[in-house]
Short mmCIF file of C-alpha atoms in Angstrom, two decimals:
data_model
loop_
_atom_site.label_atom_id
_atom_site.label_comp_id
_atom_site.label_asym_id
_atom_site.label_seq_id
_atom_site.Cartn_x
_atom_site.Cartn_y
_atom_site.Cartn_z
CA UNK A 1 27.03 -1.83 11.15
CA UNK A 2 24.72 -4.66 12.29
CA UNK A 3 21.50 -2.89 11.94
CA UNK A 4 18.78 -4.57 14.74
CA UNK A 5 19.72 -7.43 16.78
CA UNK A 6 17.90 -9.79 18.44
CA UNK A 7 19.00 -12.70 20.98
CA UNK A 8 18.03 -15.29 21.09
CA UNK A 9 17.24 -16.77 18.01
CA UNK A 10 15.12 -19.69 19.09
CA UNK A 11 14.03 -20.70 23.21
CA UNK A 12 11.53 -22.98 24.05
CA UNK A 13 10.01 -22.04 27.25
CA UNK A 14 7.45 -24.65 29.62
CA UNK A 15 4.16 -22.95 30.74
CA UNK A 16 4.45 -19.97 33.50
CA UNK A 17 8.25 -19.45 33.11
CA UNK A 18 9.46 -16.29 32.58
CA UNK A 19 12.00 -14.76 30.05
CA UNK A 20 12.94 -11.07 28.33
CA UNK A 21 14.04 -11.05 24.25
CA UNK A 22 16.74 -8.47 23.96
CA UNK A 23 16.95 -5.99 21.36
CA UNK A 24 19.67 -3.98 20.17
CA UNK A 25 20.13 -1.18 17.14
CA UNK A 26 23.53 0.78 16.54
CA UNK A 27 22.05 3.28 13.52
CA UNK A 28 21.17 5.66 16.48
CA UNK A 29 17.29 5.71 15.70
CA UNK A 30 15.17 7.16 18.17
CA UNK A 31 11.82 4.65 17.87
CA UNK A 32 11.85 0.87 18.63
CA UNK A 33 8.72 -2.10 18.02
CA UNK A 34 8.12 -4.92 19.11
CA UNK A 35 5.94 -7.29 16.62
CA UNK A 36 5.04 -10.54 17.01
CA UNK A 37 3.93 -12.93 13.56
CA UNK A 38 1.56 -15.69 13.87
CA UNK A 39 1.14 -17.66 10.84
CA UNK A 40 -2.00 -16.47 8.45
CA UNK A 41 -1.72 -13.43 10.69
CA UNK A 42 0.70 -11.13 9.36
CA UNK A 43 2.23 -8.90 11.59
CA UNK A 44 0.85 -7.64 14.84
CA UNK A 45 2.19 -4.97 16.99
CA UNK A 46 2.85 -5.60 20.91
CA UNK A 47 4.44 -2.22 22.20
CA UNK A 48 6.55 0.89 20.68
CA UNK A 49 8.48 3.24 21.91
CA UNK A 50 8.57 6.32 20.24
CA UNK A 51 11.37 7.64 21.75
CA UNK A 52 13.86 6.69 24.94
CA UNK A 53 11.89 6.64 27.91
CA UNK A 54 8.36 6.71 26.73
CA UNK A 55 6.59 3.28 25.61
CA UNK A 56 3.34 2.34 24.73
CA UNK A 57 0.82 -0.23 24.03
CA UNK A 58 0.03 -1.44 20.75
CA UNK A 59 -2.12 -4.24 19.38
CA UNK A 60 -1.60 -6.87 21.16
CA UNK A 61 0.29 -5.83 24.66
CA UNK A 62 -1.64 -8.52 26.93
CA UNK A 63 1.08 -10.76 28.76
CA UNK A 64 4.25 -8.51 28.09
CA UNK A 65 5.83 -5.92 29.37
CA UNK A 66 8.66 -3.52 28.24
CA UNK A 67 11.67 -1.79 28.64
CA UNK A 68 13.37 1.02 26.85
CA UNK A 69 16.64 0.34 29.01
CA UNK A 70 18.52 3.13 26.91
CA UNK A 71 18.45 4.92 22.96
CA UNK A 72 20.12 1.28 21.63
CA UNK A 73 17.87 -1.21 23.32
CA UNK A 74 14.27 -1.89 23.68
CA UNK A 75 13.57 -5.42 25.81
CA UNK A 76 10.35 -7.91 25.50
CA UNK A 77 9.00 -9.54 29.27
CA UNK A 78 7.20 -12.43 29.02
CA UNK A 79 6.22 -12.95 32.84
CA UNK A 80 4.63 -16.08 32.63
CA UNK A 81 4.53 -17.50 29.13
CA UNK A 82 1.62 -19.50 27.94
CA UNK A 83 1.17 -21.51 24.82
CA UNK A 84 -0.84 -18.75 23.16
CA UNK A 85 2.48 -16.73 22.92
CA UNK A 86 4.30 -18.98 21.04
CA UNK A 87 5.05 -17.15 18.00
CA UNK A 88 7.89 -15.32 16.11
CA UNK A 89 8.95 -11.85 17.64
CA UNK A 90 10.72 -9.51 15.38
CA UNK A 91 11.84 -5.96 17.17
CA UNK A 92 11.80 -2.97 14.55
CA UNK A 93 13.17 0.44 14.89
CA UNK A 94 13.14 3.62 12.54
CA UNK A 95 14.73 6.60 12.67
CA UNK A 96 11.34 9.09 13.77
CA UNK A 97 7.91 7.69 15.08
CA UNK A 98 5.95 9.15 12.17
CA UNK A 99 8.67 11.31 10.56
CA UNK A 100 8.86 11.96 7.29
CA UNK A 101 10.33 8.75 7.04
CA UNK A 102 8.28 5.61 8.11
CA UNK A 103 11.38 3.08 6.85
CA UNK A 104 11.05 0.35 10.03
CA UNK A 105 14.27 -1.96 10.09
CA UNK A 106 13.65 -5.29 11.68
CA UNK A 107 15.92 -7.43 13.41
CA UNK A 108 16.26 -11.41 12.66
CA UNK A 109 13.63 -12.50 14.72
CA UNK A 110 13.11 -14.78 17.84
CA UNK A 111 11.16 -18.20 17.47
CA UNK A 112 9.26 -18.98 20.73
CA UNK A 113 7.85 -22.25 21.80
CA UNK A 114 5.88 -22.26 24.85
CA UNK A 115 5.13 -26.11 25.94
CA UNK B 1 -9.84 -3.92 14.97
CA UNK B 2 -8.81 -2.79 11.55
CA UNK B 3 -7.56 -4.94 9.37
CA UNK B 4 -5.67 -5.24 6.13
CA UNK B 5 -6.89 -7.60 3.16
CA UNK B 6 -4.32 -8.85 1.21
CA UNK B 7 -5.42 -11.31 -1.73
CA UNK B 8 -4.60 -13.31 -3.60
CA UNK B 9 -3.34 -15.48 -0.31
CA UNK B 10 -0.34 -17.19 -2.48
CA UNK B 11 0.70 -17.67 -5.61
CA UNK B 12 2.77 -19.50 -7.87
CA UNK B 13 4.02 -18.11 -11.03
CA UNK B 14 6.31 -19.29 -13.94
CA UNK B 15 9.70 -17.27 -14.16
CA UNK B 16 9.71 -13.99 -16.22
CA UNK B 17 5.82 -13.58 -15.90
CA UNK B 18 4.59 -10.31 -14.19
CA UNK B 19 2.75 -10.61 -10.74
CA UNK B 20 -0.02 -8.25 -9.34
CA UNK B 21 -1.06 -8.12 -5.76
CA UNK B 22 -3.50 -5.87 -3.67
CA UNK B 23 -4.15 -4.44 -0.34
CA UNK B 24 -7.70 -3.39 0.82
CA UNK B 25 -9.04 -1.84 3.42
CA UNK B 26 -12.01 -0.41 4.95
CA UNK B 27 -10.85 2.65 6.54
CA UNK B 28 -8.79 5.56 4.86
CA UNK B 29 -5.50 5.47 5.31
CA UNK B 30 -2.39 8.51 4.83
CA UNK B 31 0.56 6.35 4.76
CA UNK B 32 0.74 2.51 2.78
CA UNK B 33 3.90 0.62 3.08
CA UNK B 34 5.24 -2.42 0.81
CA UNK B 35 7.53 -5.29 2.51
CA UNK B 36 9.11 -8.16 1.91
CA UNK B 37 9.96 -11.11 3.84
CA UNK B 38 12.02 -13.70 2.75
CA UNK B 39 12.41 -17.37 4.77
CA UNK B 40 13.62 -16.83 8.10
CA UNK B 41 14.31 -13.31 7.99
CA UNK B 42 12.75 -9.81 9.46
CA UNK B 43 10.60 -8.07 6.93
CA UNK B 44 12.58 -5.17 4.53
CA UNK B 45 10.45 -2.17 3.35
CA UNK B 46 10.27 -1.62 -0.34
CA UNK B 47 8.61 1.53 -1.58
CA UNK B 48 6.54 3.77 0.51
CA UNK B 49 3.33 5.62 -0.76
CA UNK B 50 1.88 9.26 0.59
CA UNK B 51 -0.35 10.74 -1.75
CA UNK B 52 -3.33 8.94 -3.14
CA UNK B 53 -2.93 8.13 -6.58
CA UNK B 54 0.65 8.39 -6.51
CA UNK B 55 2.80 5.77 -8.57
CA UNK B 56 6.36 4.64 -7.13
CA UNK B 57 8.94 2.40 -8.76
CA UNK B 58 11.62 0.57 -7.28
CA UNK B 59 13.24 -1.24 -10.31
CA UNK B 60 10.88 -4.28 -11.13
CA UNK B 61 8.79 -3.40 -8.58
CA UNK B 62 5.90 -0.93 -9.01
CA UNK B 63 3.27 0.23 -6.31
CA UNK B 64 -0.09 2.86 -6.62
CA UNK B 65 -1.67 4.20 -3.61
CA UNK B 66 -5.56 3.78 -4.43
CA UNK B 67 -7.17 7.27 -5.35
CA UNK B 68 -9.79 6.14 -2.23
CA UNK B 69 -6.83 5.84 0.15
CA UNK B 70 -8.69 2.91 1.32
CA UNK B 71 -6.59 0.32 -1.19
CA UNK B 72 -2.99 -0.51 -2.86
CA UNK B 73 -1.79 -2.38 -5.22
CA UNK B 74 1.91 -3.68 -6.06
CA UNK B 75 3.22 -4.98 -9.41
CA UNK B 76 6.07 -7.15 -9.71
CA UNK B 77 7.29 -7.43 -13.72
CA UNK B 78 9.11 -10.69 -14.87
CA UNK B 79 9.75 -12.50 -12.08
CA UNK B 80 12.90 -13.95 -10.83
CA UNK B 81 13.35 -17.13 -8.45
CA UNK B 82 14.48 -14.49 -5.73
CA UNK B 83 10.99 -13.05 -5.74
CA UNK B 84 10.21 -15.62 -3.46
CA UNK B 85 9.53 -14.23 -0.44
CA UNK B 86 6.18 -12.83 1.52
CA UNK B 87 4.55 -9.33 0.64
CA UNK B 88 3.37 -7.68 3.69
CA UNK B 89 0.94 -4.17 2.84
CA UNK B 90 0.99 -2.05 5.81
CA UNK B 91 -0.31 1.36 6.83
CA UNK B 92 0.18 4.17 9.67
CA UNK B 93 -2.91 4.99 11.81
CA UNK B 94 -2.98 8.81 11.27
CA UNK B 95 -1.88 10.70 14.54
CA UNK B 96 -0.13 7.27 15.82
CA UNK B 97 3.08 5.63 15.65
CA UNK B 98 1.49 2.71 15.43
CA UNK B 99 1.30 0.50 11.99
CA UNK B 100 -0.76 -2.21 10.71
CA UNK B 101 0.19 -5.28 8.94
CA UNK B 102 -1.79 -7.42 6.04
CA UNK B 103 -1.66 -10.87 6.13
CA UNK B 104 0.72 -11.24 3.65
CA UNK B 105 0.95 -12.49 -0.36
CA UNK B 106 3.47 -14.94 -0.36
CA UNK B 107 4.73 -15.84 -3.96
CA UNK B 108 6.59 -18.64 -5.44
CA UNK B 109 8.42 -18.71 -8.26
CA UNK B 110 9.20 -21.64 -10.57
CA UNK B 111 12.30 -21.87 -12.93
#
């Protein structure tokens, strides 16, 4: 049982290219986050999807887009990075958006440069 | 937006001593949560609080859900090097899915 995973673990990316941070969970959960941590900042939400096929907009959601490609995987967009997004992005998921449980399980996290 | 105080910022603290942190906020809240990060990893949740007032243990860890639902606190009794780590507060926006995060306590421990 791996839990969340998240590739990569580290990519530095030049100003305006584009890349997607993969996300996978095998404890069949039906919600999925994406966070992103700045330091001083704590942790700031970019998207969620509260179950497969629906997502929505969190915190911060400017510059990315998502996909729930299927129940196990939740994906990040960056279209065209910028420096501002250089960050750490952990993806989360829990069992039930609000369910009597609100136990998130992150994955490892992916450090982003963007030059 | 809303935001989560978390204070005191850092601290360091002699093994075996007891730590205390909080979590404040200006807006009432249903649902406070209790993490921990350590270096390089994802955050893991430690005790979860519903009901104001309410007290939860998790061994050496103890957390209270303020009676104004607007604050938390977490107590951490004698202290052991793996401590170390970063203690996130967080809470649910009622009707969401959607959760906050504090900044973050993050506590060193000295042999």
């Amino acid at each position: 049982n791996a839990g969340v995973t998240q590739t990569p673990k580290f990519q530095v990316l030049k100003t305006g290219q584009s890349m997607t941070l993969q996300c996978a969970q095998d404890m069949n959960h039906n919600s999925m986050y994406w966070y992103r941590q700045d330091p001083g900042m704590g942790l700031r939400l970019i998207y969620y999807s509260a179950s497969e096929g629906t997502t929505d907009k969190g915190e911060v959601p400017n510059g990315y887009n998502v996909s729930r490609l299927n129940k196990r995987e939740f994906s990040l967009r960056l279209e065209s990075a910028a420096p501002s997004q250089t960050s750490v992005y952990f993806c989360a998921s829990s069992e039930e958006a609000g369910g009597s449980t609100d136990t998130q399980y992150f994955g490892p996290g992916t450090r982003l440069t963007v030059l | 937006g809303q935001q989560l105080n978390q204070s005191p910022q850092s601290m360091f603290i002699q093994e075996g001593e007891d730590v205390s942190m909080n979590c404040t906020s200006s807006s009432i809240f249903n649902t406070w949560l209790w993490y921990k990060q350590d270096p390089g990893e994802g955050p893991v949740l430690l005790i979860a609080l519903y009901k104001a007032g309410e007290l939860t243990s998790n061994g050496r860890l103890t957390a209270q859900f303020g009676t104004t639902r607007k604050d938390s606190f977490l107590n951490i009794s004698a202290s052991i090097p793996s401590d170390v780590g970063i203690y996130f507060c967080a809470v649910r926006l009622s009707g969401t899915y959607k959760y906050i995060f504090g900044t973050g306590t993050r506590l060193k421990v000295l042999a």
